[in-house]
Short mmCIF file of C-alpha atoms and ligand atoms in Angstrom, two decimals:
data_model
loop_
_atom_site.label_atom_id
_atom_site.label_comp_id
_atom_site.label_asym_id
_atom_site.label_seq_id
_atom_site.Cartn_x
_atom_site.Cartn_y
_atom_site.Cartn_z
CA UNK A 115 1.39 -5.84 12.82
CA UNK A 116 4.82 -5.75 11.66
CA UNK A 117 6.11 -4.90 8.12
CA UNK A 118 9.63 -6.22 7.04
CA UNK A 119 10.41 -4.24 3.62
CA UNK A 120 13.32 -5.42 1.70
CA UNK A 121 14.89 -3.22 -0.87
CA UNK A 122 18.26 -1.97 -2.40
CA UNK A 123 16.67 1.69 -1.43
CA UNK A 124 15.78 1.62 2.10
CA UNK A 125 16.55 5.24 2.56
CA UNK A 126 13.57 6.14 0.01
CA UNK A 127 11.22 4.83 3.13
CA UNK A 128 12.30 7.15 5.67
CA UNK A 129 9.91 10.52 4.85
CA UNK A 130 6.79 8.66 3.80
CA UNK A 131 7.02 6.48 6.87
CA UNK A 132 7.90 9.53 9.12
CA UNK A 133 4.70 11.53 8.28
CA UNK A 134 0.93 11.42 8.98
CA UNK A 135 -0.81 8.26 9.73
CA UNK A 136 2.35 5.91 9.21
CA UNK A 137 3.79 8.54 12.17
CA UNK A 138 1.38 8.05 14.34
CA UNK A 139 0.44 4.36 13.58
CA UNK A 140 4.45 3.60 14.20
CA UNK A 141 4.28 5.63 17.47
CA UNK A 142 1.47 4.50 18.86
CA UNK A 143 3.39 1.28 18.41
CA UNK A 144 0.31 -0.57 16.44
CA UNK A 145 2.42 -1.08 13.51
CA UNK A 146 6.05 -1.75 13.33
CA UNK A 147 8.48 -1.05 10.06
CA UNK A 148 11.78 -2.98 9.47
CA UNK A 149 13.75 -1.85 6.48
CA UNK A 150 16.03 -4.65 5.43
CA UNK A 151 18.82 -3.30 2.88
CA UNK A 152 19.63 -5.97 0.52
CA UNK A 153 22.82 -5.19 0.31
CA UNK A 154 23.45 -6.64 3.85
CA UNK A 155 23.33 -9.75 2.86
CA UNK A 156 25.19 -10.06 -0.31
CA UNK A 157 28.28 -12.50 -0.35
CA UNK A 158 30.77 -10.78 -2.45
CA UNK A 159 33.57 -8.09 -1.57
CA UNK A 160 31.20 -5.31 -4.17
CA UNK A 161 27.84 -5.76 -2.25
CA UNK A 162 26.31 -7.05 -5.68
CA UNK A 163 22.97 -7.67 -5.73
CA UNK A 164 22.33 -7.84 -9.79
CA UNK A 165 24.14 -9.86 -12.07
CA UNK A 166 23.93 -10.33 -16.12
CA UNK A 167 20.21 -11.97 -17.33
CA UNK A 168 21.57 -15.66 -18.65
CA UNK A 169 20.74 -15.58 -22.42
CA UNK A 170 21.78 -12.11 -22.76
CA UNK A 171 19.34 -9.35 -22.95
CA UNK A 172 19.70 -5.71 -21.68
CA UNK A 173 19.50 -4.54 -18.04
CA UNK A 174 20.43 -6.52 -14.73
CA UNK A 175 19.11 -8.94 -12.69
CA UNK A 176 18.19 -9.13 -9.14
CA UNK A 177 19.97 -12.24 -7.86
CA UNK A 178 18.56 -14.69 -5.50
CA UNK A 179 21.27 -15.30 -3.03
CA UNK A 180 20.85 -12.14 -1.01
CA UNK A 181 17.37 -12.13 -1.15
CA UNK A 182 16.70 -15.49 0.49
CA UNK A 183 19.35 -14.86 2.97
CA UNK A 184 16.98 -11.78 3.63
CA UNK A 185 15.02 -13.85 4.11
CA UNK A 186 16.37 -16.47 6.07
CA UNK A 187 17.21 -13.10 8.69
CA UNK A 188 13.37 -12.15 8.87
CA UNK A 189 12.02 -15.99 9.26
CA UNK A 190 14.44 -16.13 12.11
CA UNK A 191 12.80 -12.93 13.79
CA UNK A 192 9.04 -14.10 13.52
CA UNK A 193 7.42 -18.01 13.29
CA UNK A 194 4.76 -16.68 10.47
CA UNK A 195 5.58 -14.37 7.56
CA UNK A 196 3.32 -13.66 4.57
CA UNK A 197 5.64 -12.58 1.78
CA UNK A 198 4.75 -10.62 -0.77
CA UNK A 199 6.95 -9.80 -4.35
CA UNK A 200 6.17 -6.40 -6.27
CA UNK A 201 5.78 -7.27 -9.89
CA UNK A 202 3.90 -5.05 -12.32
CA UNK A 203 2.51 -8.27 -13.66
CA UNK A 204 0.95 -9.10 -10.16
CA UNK A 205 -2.08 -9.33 -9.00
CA UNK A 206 -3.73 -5.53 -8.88
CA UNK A 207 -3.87 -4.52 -5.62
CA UNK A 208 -7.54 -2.88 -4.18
CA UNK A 209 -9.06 -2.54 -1.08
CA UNK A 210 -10.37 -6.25 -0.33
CA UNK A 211 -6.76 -7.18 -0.82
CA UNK A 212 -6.03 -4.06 1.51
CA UNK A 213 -8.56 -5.78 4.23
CA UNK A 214 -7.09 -8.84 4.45
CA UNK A 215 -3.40 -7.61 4.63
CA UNK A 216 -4.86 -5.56 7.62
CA UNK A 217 -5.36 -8.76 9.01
CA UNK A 218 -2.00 -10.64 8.84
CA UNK A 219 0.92 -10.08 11.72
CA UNK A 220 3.90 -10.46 9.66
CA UNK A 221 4.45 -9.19 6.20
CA UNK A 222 7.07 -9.19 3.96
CA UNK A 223 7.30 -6.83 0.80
CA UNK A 224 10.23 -7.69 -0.94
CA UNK A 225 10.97 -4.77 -3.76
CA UNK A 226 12.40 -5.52 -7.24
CA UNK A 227 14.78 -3.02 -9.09
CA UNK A 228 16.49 -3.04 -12.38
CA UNK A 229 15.11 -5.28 -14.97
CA UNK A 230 13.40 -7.25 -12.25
CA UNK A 231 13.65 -10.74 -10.14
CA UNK A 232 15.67 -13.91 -10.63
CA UNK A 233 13.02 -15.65 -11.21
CA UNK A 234 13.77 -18.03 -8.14
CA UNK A 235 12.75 -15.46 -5.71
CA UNK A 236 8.86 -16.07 -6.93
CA UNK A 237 8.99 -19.31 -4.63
CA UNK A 238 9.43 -16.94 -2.05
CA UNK A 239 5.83 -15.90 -2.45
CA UNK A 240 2.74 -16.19 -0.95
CA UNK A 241 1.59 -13.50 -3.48
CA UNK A 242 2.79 -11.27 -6.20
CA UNK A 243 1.04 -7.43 -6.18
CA UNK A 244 1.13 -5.12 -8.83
CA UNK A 245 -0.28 -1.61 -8.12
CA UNK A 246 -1.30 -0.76 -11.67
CA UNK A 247 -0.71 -1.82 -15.38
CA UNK A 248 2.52 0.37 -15.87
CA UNK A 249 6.22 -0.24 -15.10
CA UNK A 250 7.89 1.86 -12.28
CA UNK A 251 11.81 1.51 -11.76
CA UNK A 252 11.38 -0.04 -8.67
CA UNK A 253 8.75 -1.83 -6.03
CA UNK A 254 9.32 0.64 -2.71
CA UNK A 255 6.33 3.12 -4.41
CA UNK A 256 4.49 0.08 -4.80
CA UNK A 257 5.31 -1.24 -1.16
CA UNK A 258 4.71 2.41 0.80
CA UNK A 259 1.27 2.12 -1.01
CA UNK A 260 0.46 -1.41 -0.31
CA UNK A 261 1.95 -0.37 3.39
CA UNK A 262 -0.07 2.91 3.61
CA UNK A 263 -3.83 1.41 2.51
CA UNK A 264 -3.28 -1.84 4.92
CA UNK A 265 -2.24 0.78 8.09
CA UNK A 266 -4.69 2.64 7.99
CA UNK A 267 -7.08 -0.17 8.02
CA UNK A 268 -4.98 -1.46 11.07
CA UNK A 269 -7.68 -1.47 13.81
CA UNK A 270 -6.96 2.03 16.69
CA UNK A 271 -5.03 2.95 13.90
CA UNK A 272 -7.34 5.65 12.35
CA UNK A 273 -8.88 7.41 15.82
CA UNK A 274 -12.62 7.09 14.84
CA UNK A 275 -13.65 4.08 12.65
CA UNK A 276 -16.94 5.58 11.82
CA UNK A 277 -14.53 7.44 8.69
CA UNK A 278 -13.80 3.30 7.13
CA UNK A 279 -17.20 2.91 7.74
CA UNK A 280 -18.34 4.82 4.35
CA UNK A 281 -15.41 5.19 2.36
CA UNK A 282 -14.70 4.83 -1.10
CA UNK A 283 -14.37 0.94 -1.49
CA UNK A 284 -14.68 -0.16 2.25
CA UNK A 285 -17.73 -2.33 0.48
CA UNK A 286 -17.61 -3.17 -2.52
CA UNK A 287 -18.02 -0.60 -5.19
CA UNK A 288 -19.55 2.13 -2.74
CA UNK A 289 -18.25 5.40 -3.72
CA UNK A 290 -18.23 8.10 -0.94
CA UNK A 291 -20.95 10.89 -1.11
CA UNK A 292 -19.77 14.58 -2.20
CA UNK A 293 -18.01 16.58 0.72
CA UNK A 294 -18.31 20.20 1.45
CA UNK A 295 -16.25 22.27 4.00
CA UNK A 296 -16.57 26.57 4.59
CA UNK A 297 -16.95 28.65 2.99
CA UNK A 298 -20.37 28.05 2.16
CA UNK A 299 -20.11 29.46 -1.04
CA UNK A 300 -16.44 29.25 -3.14
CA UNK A 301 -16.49 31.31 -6.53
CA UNK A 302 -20.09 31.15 -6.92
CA UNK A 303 -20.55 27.64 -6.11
CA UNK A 304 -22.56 26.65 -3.34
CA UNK A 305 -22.50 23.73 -0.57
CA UNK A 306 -25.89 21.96 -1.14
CA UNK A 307 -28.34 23.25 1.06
CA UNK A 308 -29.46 20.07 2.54
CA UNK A 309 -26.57 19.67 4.08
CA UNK A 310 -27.16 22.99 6.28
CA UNK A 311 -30.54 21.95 7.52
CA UNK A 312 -29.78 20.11 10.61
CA UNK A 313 -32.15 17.30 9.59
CA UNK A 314 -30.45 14.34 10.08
CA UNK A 315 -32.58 11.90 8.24
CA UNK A 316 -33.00 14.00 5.27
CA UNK A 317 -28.90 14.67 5.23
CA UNK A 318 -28.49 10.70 4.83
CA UNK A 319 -30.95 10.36 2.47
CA UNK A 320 -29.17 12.64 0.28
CA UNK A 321 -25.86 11.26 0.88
CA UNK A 322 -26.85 7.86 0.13
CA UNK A 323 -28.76 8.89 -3.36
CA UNK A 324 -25.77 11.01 -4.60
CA UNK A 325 -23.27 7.77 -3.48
CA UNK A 326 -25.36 6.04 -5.55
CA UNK A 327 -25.45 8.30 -8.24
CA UNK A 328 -21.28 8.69 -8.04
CA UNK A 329 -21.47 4.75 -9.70
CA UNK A 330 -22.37 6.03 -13.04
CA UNK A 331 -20.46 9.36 -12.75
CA UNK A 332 -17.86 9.52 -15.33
CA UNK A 333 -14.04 10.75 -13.90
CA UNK A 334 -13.86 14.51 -14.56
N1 SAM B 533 11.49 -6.08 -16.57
C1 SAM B 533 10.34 -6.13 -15.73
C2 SAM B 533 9.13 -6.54 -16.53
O1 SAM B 533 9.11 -6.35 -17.74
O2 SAM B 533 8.15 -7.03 -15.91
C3 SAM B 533 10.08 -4.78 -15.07
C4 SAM B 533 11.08 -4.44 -14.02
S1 SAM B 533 10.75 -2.94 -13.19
C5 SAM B 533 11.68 -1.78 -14.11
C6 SAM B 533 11.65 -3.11 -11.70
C7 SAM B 533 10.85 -3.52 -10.50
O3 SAM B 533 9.90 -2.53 -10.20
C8 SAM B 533 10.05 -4.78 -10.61
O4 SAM B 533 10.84 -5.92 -10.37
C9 SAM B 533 8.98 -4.60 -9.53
O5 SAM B 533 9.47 -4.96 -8.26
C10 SAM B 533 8.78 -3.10 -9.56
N2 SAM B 533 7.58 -2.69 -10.29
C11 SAM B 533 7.54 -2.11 -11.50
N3 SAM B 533 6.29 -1.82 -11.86
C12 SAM B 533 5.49 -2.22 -10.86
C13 SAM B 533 4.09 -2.20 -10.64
N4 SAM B 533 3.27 -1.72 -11.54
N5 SAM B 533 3.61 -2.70 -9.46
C14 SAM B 533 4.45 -3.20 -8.54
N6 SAM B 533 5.80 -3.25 -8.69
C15 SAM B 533 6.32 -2.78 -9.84
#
C-alpha cells in the first residue's frame, strides 16, 4: 500500500512516521509514504499556495492550481488513486472506514490549511474525512491518524493478528475486555483473580461478559 500525503507542512510527518508501527510497517516495506510539498508545484516566483477568498471574508484560501498539478504528479506515478480531502465537515472517520482504506493500494490524503479549500479541489475526491466535530489548523493530524489506524490494519503489518482479532471496534461496537499486567496488586487494587487461574474456558467467559458489560459503561 502506498500513501501519497500532500501538504504545505510535510516536515510535520517526519517523527510520527519515523516511530513505532509506521517504522516498522515502512521498513518492512508493506507500506510506502510519499510526502508531496505543495509548494512544489505552485506557478508563481513566491511559491503561493493561498490567495484572497472572492467575496471578501477573513483568512486565505488554498488555491487549486497547485493542488491538481499535485495531483497530476501522483496520477502519473500510479494507474489507481483513491483521494481523499480532510475537511472537518467530512465524513467521521471510524474503524469500518479504517478497514476498507486497509484495503486500497493507492491513497491520496490531500491536507487543507488556512481557512480551508478552493472549493474546486472537492472534485478531486473520492471522499471527504473529518476526524471529529472540531476545527484543527490544518489536515496532516487528521491524515497521520487516518494513516496510522489503516497501517496497522495493513495485513503482516501488526506481527500477530490474533491482537485485531478482539479489539475495540474490529466488529462492530465490541469493546475490548479489561487488561491487567504485574504487579498483581497496584495501590490496593487487585488484578481479578480469574484471570490467575489458568482455566482457560473460565478466563474467556469472563472476558466476554465484562466486554459486554463495557457497552453500557459510562467514560470515566
Ligand atoms: N474554514 C474551514 C471551515 O470552517 O470548515 C476550516 C478550515 S481549517 C482551519 C483548515 C484545514 O484543517 C481544513 O481545510 C482541513 O483540511 C483541516 N481540518 C480542520 N479540522 C478538521 C477535522 N476535524 N478533520 C479533518 N480535517 C480538519
Amino acid at each position: 500500500m502506498k500513501f501519497f500525503i500532500l501538504s504545505i507542512f510535510p516536515d510535520m510527518f517526519q517523527s510520527p512516521f519515523s516511530e513505532g508501527v509506521i517504522k516498522r510497517a515502512r521498513e518492512k516495506e508493506l507500506v510506502e509514504i510519499e510526502l508531496i510539498d505543495i509548494r512544489d508545484f505552485t506557478l508563481t516566483k513566491h511559491r503561493q499556495v493561498d490567495d484572497y477568498p472572492y467575496g471578501g471574508g477573513c483568512g486565505m484560501i488554498l488555491k487549486p492550481e497547485p493542488i491538481y498539478l499535485a495531483m497530476d504528479f501522483v496520477k502519473e506515478k500510479v494507474k489507481d488513486i483513491w483521494t481523499i480531502i480532510l475537511t472537518p465537515k467530512g465524513e467521521i472517520f471510524h474503524q469500518e472506514i479504517a478497514k476498507n482504506l486497509a484495503k486500497k493500494e493507492n491513497i491520496a490524503l490531500i491536507c487543507g490549511r488556512y481557512e480551508g479549500f478552493d472549493e474546486r479541489i472537492r472534485y478531486l475526491a473520492d471522499m471527504e474525512l473529518s476526524i471529529g466535530r472540531y476545527i484543527l489548523s490544518g489536515g496532516e493530524i487528521a491524515a497521520m491518524v487516518i494513516v496510522d489506524a489503516v497501517t496497522r490494519l495493513v495485513p503482516d503489518v501488526i506481527e500477530n493478528p490474533k491482537s485485531l482479532e478482539e479489539e475495540t471496534f474490529c466488529n462492530g461496537d465490541w469493546i475490548e475486555y479489561p487488561q491487567y499486567t504485574r504487579p498483581y496488586e497496584f495501590r490496593g487494587m487487585k488484578v481479578p483473580d480469574i484471570l490467575l487461574s489458568g482455566n482457560h474456558k473460565k478466563i474467556r467467559e469472563w472476558r466476554m461478559k465484562m466486554a459486554k458489560r463495557r457497552k453500557d459503561e459510562k467514560y470515566i
